[in-house]
Every structure is written in structure tokens, then in C-alpha cells.
Amino acid sequence: MPPRKKPEDLRSHRWLGVNTLRTFTHLSRLRQGGYDAKDWTDKPVIGIINTWSDLNFCHTHLRARAEDVKRGVWEAGGFPVELPALSLSEPFVKPSTMLYRNLLAMETEELLRSHPIDGAVLLGGCDKTTPGLIMGAISMGVPAIYAPAGPQLRGNWHGQVLGSGTDAWKYWDEKRAGRITDEEWAEIEGGISRSFGTCMVMGTAATMMAISEALGMTLPGASSIPAADSAHPRMCAAAGRRIVDMVWEDLTPTKILTPAAFDNAIRVHMAMGGSTNAIIHVVAMARRAGLPMDMNRFDEISREIPVLANVRPSGSLLMEDFFYAGGLRALMAELKHKLDLSCLTVTGKTVGENIKSAEVYLPDVIRSLNNPVSSAEATAVLTGNLAPRGCVIKPSAAEPRLLRHRGPAIAFEDYNHMAREVERDDLEVTPDHILVLKNGGPKGAPGMPEWGMLPIPKKLVKAGVRDMLRISDARMSGTSYGACILHVAPESFVGGPLAFVQTGDEIEVDVPGRRIHLHVADEELARRRAAWKAPEPRYPRGYGAMYSAHIGQADEGCDFDFLAPLGAIPEPEIH
Ligand code: FES
């Protein structure tokens, strides 16, 4: 049993427990809020970092859930305070929430540092909110539990189950091909998002929530609970109870986030058929924890773990089904011989103890290692002269014929160029062409948006083509699918070789061999490089200028160079 903290060891003691003029100000202001000495004396102050907003419908319930967390904190003898943070609503924030992930991480860290906070419950779920919150909590170093927002209920249209994103792309192509009417399209619009909560396919949200649980940063089972299920507020209250003890135990994130915990998380990611976005976020989170991590670890682990979760886009069902099948604890129990069961978690117990009683109830939904959904890996990292620092593809979501392919490129200089061209009926394109999008990366887009699932040209859609090779330095939504090669590093905007691809160049992709090659002679590439002019930075001022000056490339996790390094920051002076 580790020694427990005493009240005078709490961070908040410096604000609330000493006898100074400033303490008078703090306590009189707490009384202004209707609190009395009994509410705060000798209690850990728990910050509830809430990413609720009126434009983030994945987080609509988090306002109410903060009250559930507070209930738990009060019950366990803590003093809860709610602190709002940037919401990062995936559908509404432009040009991309990825532009702002690090801003949320900074905000989380500084909210915790500048206030009298002893421990934190982090409320988020919509894609970048999970890594943003956790990166900030790691860097701040106070005990923290992540309480994931949970997925939406299944979508429904004409008796068919609809999945977020995945079915939007599918029916959009049907509409472009003239196979569904505007009226039907409007019905789909009304049926695809039936409740609050995150996307309910294996998108980035479900992936990152599962990864957080596998890392040990959530209560067991928390990541699979649908947002609208009554188990969800119960989980939030339990997180509130648990964080109080975590403060007394001084159970900080870096005690949980070990190399073995990250390996567990990557194994779970593979078994979930998780989003390629997770690679960037996991690299960033691990580096915040002071651990070496790069994309190759994903590639290594992907060769040993097949996809077990029968959830779209790699499978056919949704996160609600996954919950009924036993949720993440059951999937981890299925993988238990591949996991390090001794890793510590926020419960103060090990992964092995947390999953001991877990069972798979629906074996078609959570498959066994002997009967996977797909033996194609969830992630492959390719390198070659087109991507010297690497790029990624999700083989399990691509047509197998495209995993070894050579064809001529059609190169687009930016998104608008691409969007115009793919609608042209006279575009010279065949299913063997390879679409190449430039300027979709961290600096170039900017913000590395989810443009990587380039639309199949209209002419081919009409002919029934549903997949072709596509290459970009952008990301792809986890709800997307297809033979999309993403995260090409270095990006074209900074002079990566992608910048020099021209229409007609032959490109060869060999996923089993982990190679990507631009068949252009070195001398010709050198000539193109010499003729290339670096574009002007995208932002003349403001946050965007700071972002452009400090953002790292995809293989580095896209963190800011001044946020990634370790180093203790002094506690604020209180005068
Ligand atoms: Fe929020 Fe997909 S839009 S999780």
C-alpha cells in the first residue's frame, strides 16, 4: 500500500489551507459561490474538464454528466469544480479539429496548473478531444481519469442500420450515381444520428476511447458504454468517486502510461480495426509521457493482431452491438495472452484484475483470435522514395486487389483542384489510376484535415467502381474506407517528395512488402525539386501563425515542438 497524501500535501492547500491575505481572497470567493468551509477543508479539489458545447452534439450529455461526476466526488470526500475547455466538434470546426488538438492540450494543462486542482476528470470523446485532454493531463502531471462520452445509438433508415460517416460516404456515392433521390437523402440525414454521443462506427472517437481504456486511463469498460445508456452516468459518478482516492494515492498518469501500457493500447487498436488517426495521437501521447514511440511500432504489432471487433468499417456492426457483446473488457479478455496484464490502471488495480470476469456474450461481434473479422492488418506503415519518413494505410478497409498495385498518377495540387476534377465527366481516369492529393498535411492544408479518402471520380462511380488507390499527406476519418495511403511524411508543403509528383508518373505500392515507390529517375526528381518554390506560410498572424511555426510532421505525432519535451514547470507563485 503506497503512502497516502496528507491534506497539507495537496496542491490546493497553497490556495486554500494557509493563513495569508491571498487565502482570504480565495476563501471569501468560495463563500461567494455558496460554499462553506466544510465543503473544501482538507478535501482534494477535483477539476472536471468539460468539453461540452452547443455545437458539439457528440458531447450534448456532458453538461449533465459533469453533475454525475460531481456527485461521485462529493460522495468520496472531494470538492468538485467544473472547468470548460475547447470542445473540438468534429463536424463543425474548420478547417480541421486537428489544427486545434494541441490548443486543447495546452488549455487542459494550463487550466489544471493555474487553478487549485489536485486531480482531474476529463470529459471528452469526439475525436481530438481524447488525445488533447490526455496529452494536457500527462504534461501537467496531476492524477486524472478520462471519462469517455460514449458512442451514439445505431442509426436507422427504412429499417436499415446506418453508421456515422461510413454510410454518409456510401449513400453520397449512390446519390452522385443517381441511385437515390433527394427525398431519400434527406431521410438518411434525419436517421443517421439518433442520439447524443460520438460516432458509433470504429471511427477515431471509438478508437481513441478504446485506446484510453487499454492504456489504463478510464474505468474498466467505460469506453464502450453508449452515451444514452443509464450505465453512462453511473460510470461518470464512479469516475468522480475514484479520482478522489487517486489524489490521495498520488496515482499520476506517468505511473500508468508505461511502454507496456502503450503496447497494450496498440494491440487493442489493431483488434478493434481502429482508425489510422490513432497513430498520430498515440505517438504524441507517448512522447508527452517521455516514451520513445514511432509509427513502426504500429506496423510491428499489426502483423501479430488481427481484427476481432466486427464493427464498421472493417466489420459490419456498430459500437452499440459491441457493448452488448461485452465491450472492451471482453475484447481485452479475448486478447489476454497478447497483453501485459500487470499494467497498472486508474483503478489502482492491474489490467488483469480489471478484465478477470469479462466474457464475450456475442461471439460474432467480438471474434476470437481463431476466427477474426479480417486477417488483413488494421495498419501498415510504408516507406520509400515517395514517403521517406513513412505513410500509413488500413489494409483491412481496402479492396485486396489494390494492396499490390502499380499505376499512373493523377496529381492534384490542392483540395479545390481535386474537388473540381473528380466531378468532370471527361476526366481521363481508369480504376488503375492512382489519385494523388498534395497540400493536405499539417502545415499545408493546414491542420491535416480528413481529406485522405479522396472521392472516386464521378465517371468511375457511375461505372460501379467503389475503390481505387489514393495517396495524400492528409488524414482520413476512421469512418472512412478504401485503399487510401495517408500521412505521407514529410508533407508536400515543406518540400516532401509528394510535392514533385506529376500526372502520368508511375507509382508502385506494395503493402505486404511495406513499400511505396515513385518511378521517376533521381535526376528528374532533383530537377523538379530545384524548380520547386516553397509556398508562403498559411497564416500571417494569430494562433495559426504559432501553429505553423511549431507543428511537427505526422510521423512525430503533430505535437508542437515546445510542448513535446519533458521538463518540470514550476508551480505558480501565489502572491
Ligand atoms: Fe464527434 Fe464523430 S463527429 S465523434
CSV table of N, CA, C and O in Angstrom, one decimal, residues 197-236:
chain,number,residue,atom,x,y,z
A,197,GLY,N,-23.8,11.6,-28.3
A,197,GLY,CA,-22.7,10.6,-28.2
A,197,GLY,C,-21.9,10.7,-29.5
A,197,GLY,O,-22.2,11.4,-30.4
A,198,THR,N,-20.8,10.0,-29.5
A,198,THR,CA,-19.8,10.1,-30.6
A,198,THR,C,-20.3,9.2,-31.7
A,198,THR,O,-21.2,8.4,-31.6
A,199,CYS,N,-19.6,9.3,-32.8
A,199,CYS,CA,-19.8,8.4,-34.0
A,199,CYS,C,-19.8,7.0,-33.4
A,199,CYS,O,-18.9,6.6,-32.6
A,200,MET,N,-20.7,6.1,-34.0
A,200,MET,CA,-20.8,4.8,-33.4
A,200,MET,C,-20.2,3.7,-34.3
A,200,MET,O,-20.4,2.5,-34.0
A,201,VAL,N,-19.4,4.1,-35.3
A,201,VAL,CA,-18.6,3.1,-36.0
A,201,VAL,C,-17.2,3.2,-35.4
A,201,VAL,O,-17.0,3.9,-34.4
A,202,MET,N,-16.3,2.4,-35.9
A,202,MET,CA,-14.9,2.4,-35.4
A,202,MET,C,-14.2,3.5,-36.0
A,202,MET,O,-13.2,3.4,-36.7
A,203,GLY,N,-14.7,4.8,-35.7
A,203,GLY,CA,-14.0,6.0,-36.1
A,203,GLY,C,-12.9,6.3,-35.1
A,203,GLY,O,-12.6,5.6,-34.2
A,204,THR,N,-12.4,7.5,-35.3
A,204,THR,CA,-11.4,8.0,-34.4
A,204,THR,C,-11.9,8.1,-33.0
A,204,THR,O,-11.1,7.8,-32.0
A,205,ALA,N,-13.1,8.5,-32.8
A,205,ALA,CA,-13.7,8.6,-31.4
A,205,ALA,C,-13.7,7.3,-30.7
A,205,ALA,O,-13.1,7.1,-29.6
A,206,ALA,N,-14.3,6.3,-31.3
A,206,ALA,CA,-14.4,5.0,-30.7
A,206,ALA,C,-13.0,4.4,-30.5
A,206,ALA,O,-12.7,3.7,-29.5
A,207,THR,N,-12.1,4.6,-31.5
A,207,THR,CA,-10.8,4.1,-31.4
A,207,THR,C,-10.0,4.7,-30.2
A,207,THR,O,-9.4,4.0,-29.4
A,208,MET,N,-10.1,6.0,-30.1
A,208,MET,CA,-9.3,6.7,-29.1
A,208,MET,C,-9.9,6.5,-27.7
A,208,MET,O,-9.2,6.4,-26.7
A,209,MET,N,-11.2,6.3,-27.6
A,209,MET,CA,-11.8,6.0,-26.3
A,209,MET,C,-11.3,4.6,-25.9
A,209,MET,O,-11.0,4.4,-24.7
A,210,ALA,N,-11.3,3.7,-26.8
A,210,ALA,CA,-10.8,2.3,-26.5
A,210,ALA,C,-9.4,2.3,-26.1
A,210,ALA,O,-8.9,1.6,-25.2
A,211,ILE,N,-8.6,3.1,-26.9
A,211,ILE,CA,-7.1,3.2,-26.6
A,211,ILE,C,-6.9,3.7,-25.2
A,211,ILE,O,-6.1,3.2,-24.4
A,212,SER,N,-7.7,4.7,-24.8
A,212,SER,CA,-7.6,5.3,-23.5
A,212,SER,C,-7.8,4.2,-22.4
A,212,SER,O,-7.1,4.2,-21.4
A,213,GLU,N,-8.9,3.4,-22.7
A,213,GLU,CA,-9.2,2.4,-21.7
A,213,GLU,C,-8.0,1.4,-21.6
A,213,GLU,O,-7.6,0.9,-20.6
A,214,ALA,N,-7.6,1.0,-22.8
A,214,ALA,CA,-6.5,0.0,-22.9
A,214,ALA,C,-5.2,0.5,-22.2
A,214,ALA,O,-4.4,-0.3,-21.6
A,215,LEU,N,-5.0,1.8,-22.3
A,215,LEU,CA,-3.8,2.4,-21.6
A,215,LEU,C,-4.0,2.4,-20.1
A,215,LEU,O,-3.0,2.5,-19.4
A,216,GLY,N,-5.2,2.2,-19.6
A,216,GLY,CA,-5.5,2.2,-18.2
A,216,GLY,C,-6.0,3.6,-17.7
A,216,GLY,O,-6.0,3.8,-16.5
A,217,MET,N,-6.4,4.5,-18.6
A,217,MET,CA,-6.8,5.8,-18.2
A,217,MET,C,-8.3,6.0,-17.9
A,217,MET,O,-8.7,7.1,-17.6
A,218,THR,N,-9.1,4.9,-18.2
A,218,THR,CA,-10.5,5.0,-17.8
A,218,THR,C,-10.9,3.9,-16.9
A,218,THR,O,-10.1,2.9,-16.7
A,219,LEU,N,-12.0,4.0,-16.3
A,219,LEU,CA,-12.5,2.9,-15.5
A,219,LEU,C,-12.8,1.7,-16.5
A,219,LEU,O,-13.1,1.9,-17.7
A,220,PRO,N,-12.7,0.5,-16.0
A,220,PRO,CA,-12.9,-0.7,-16.9
A,220,PRO,C,-14.2,-0.7,-17.5
A,220,PRO,O,-15.2,-0.5,-16.9
A,221,GLY,N,-14.2,-0.9,-18.8
A,221,GLY,CA,-15.5,-1.0,-19.6
A,221,GLY,C,-16.1,0.4,-20.0
A,221,GLY,O,-17.0,0.4,-20.8
A,222,ALA,N,-15.5,1.5,-19.5
A,222,ALA,CA,-16.1,2.8,-19.7
A,222,ALA,C,-16.2,3.2,-21.2
A,222,ALA,O,-17.2,3.8,-21.6
A,223,SER,N,-15.2,2.7,-22.0
A,223,SER,CA,-15.2,3.3,-23.4
A,223,SER,C,-16.3,2.7,-24.3
A,223,SER,O,-16.5,3.3,-25.4
A,224,SER,N,-16.9,1.6,-23.9
A,224,SER,CA,-17.9,1.0,-24.8
A,224,SER,C,-19.3,1.4,-24.5
A,224,SER,O,-20.2,1.1,-25.2
A,225,ILE,N,-19.5,2.1,-23.4
A,225,ILE,CA,-20.9,2.3,-22.9
A,225,ILE,C,-21.6,3.4,-23.8
A,225,ILE,O,-21.0,4.5,-24.0
A,226,PRO,N,-22.7,3.0,-24.5
A,226,PRO,CA,-23.3,4.1,-25.3
A,226,PRO,C,-23.7,5.3,-24.5
A,226,PRO,O,-24.1,5.1,-23.3
A,227,ALA,N,-23.6,6.4,-25.1
A,227,ALA,CA,-23.8,7.7,-24.3
A,227,ALA,C,-25.2,7.7,-23.7
A,227,ALA,O,-25.4,8.3,-22.6
A,228,ALA,N,-26.2,7.1,-24.4
A,228,ALA,CA,-27.6,7.2,-23.9
A,228,ALA,C,-27.9,6.1,-22.9
A,228,ALA,O,-29.1,6.1,-22.4
A,229,ASP,N,-27.0,5.2,-22.6
A,229,ASP,CA,-27.3,4.1,-21.7
A,229,ASP,C,-27.2,4.6,-20.2
A,229,ASP,O,-26.3,5.4,-19.9
A,230,SER,N,-28.1,4.1,-19.4
A,230,SER,CA,-28.0,4.6,-18.0
A,230,SER,C,-26.7,4.2,-17.3
A,230,SER,O,-26.4,4.7,-16.2
A,231,ALA,N,-26.0,3.2,-17.9
A,231,ALA,CA,-24.7,2.9,-17.3
A,231,ALA,C,-23.7,4.0,-17.4
A,231,ALA,O,-22.7,4.1,-16.7
A,232,HIS,N,-24.0,4.9,-18.4
A,232,HIS,CA,-23.0,6.0,-18.6
A,232,HIS,C,-23.0,7.0,-17.5
A,232,HIS,O,-21.9,7.3,-17.0
A,233,PRO,N,-24.1,7.6,-17.0
A,233,PRO,CA,-24.0,8.4,-15.8
A,233,PRO,C,-23.4,7.7,-14.6
A,233,PRO,O,-22.7,8.3,-13.8
A,234,ARG,N,-23.7,6.4,-14.5
A,234,ARG,CA,-23.2,5.6,-13.4
A,234,ARG,C,-21.6,5.6,-13.5
A,234,ARG,O,-20.9,5.7,-12.5
A,235,MET,N,-21.2,5.4,-14.7
A,235,MET,CA,-19.7,5.4,-14.9
A,235,MET,C,-19.1,6.7,-14.5
A,235,MET,O,-18.0,6.8,-13.9
A,236,CYS,N,-19.8,7.8,-14.9
A,236,CYS,CA,-19.2,9.1,-14.6
A,236,CYS,C,-19.2,9.4,-13.1
A,236,CYS,O,-18.2,9.9,-12.6
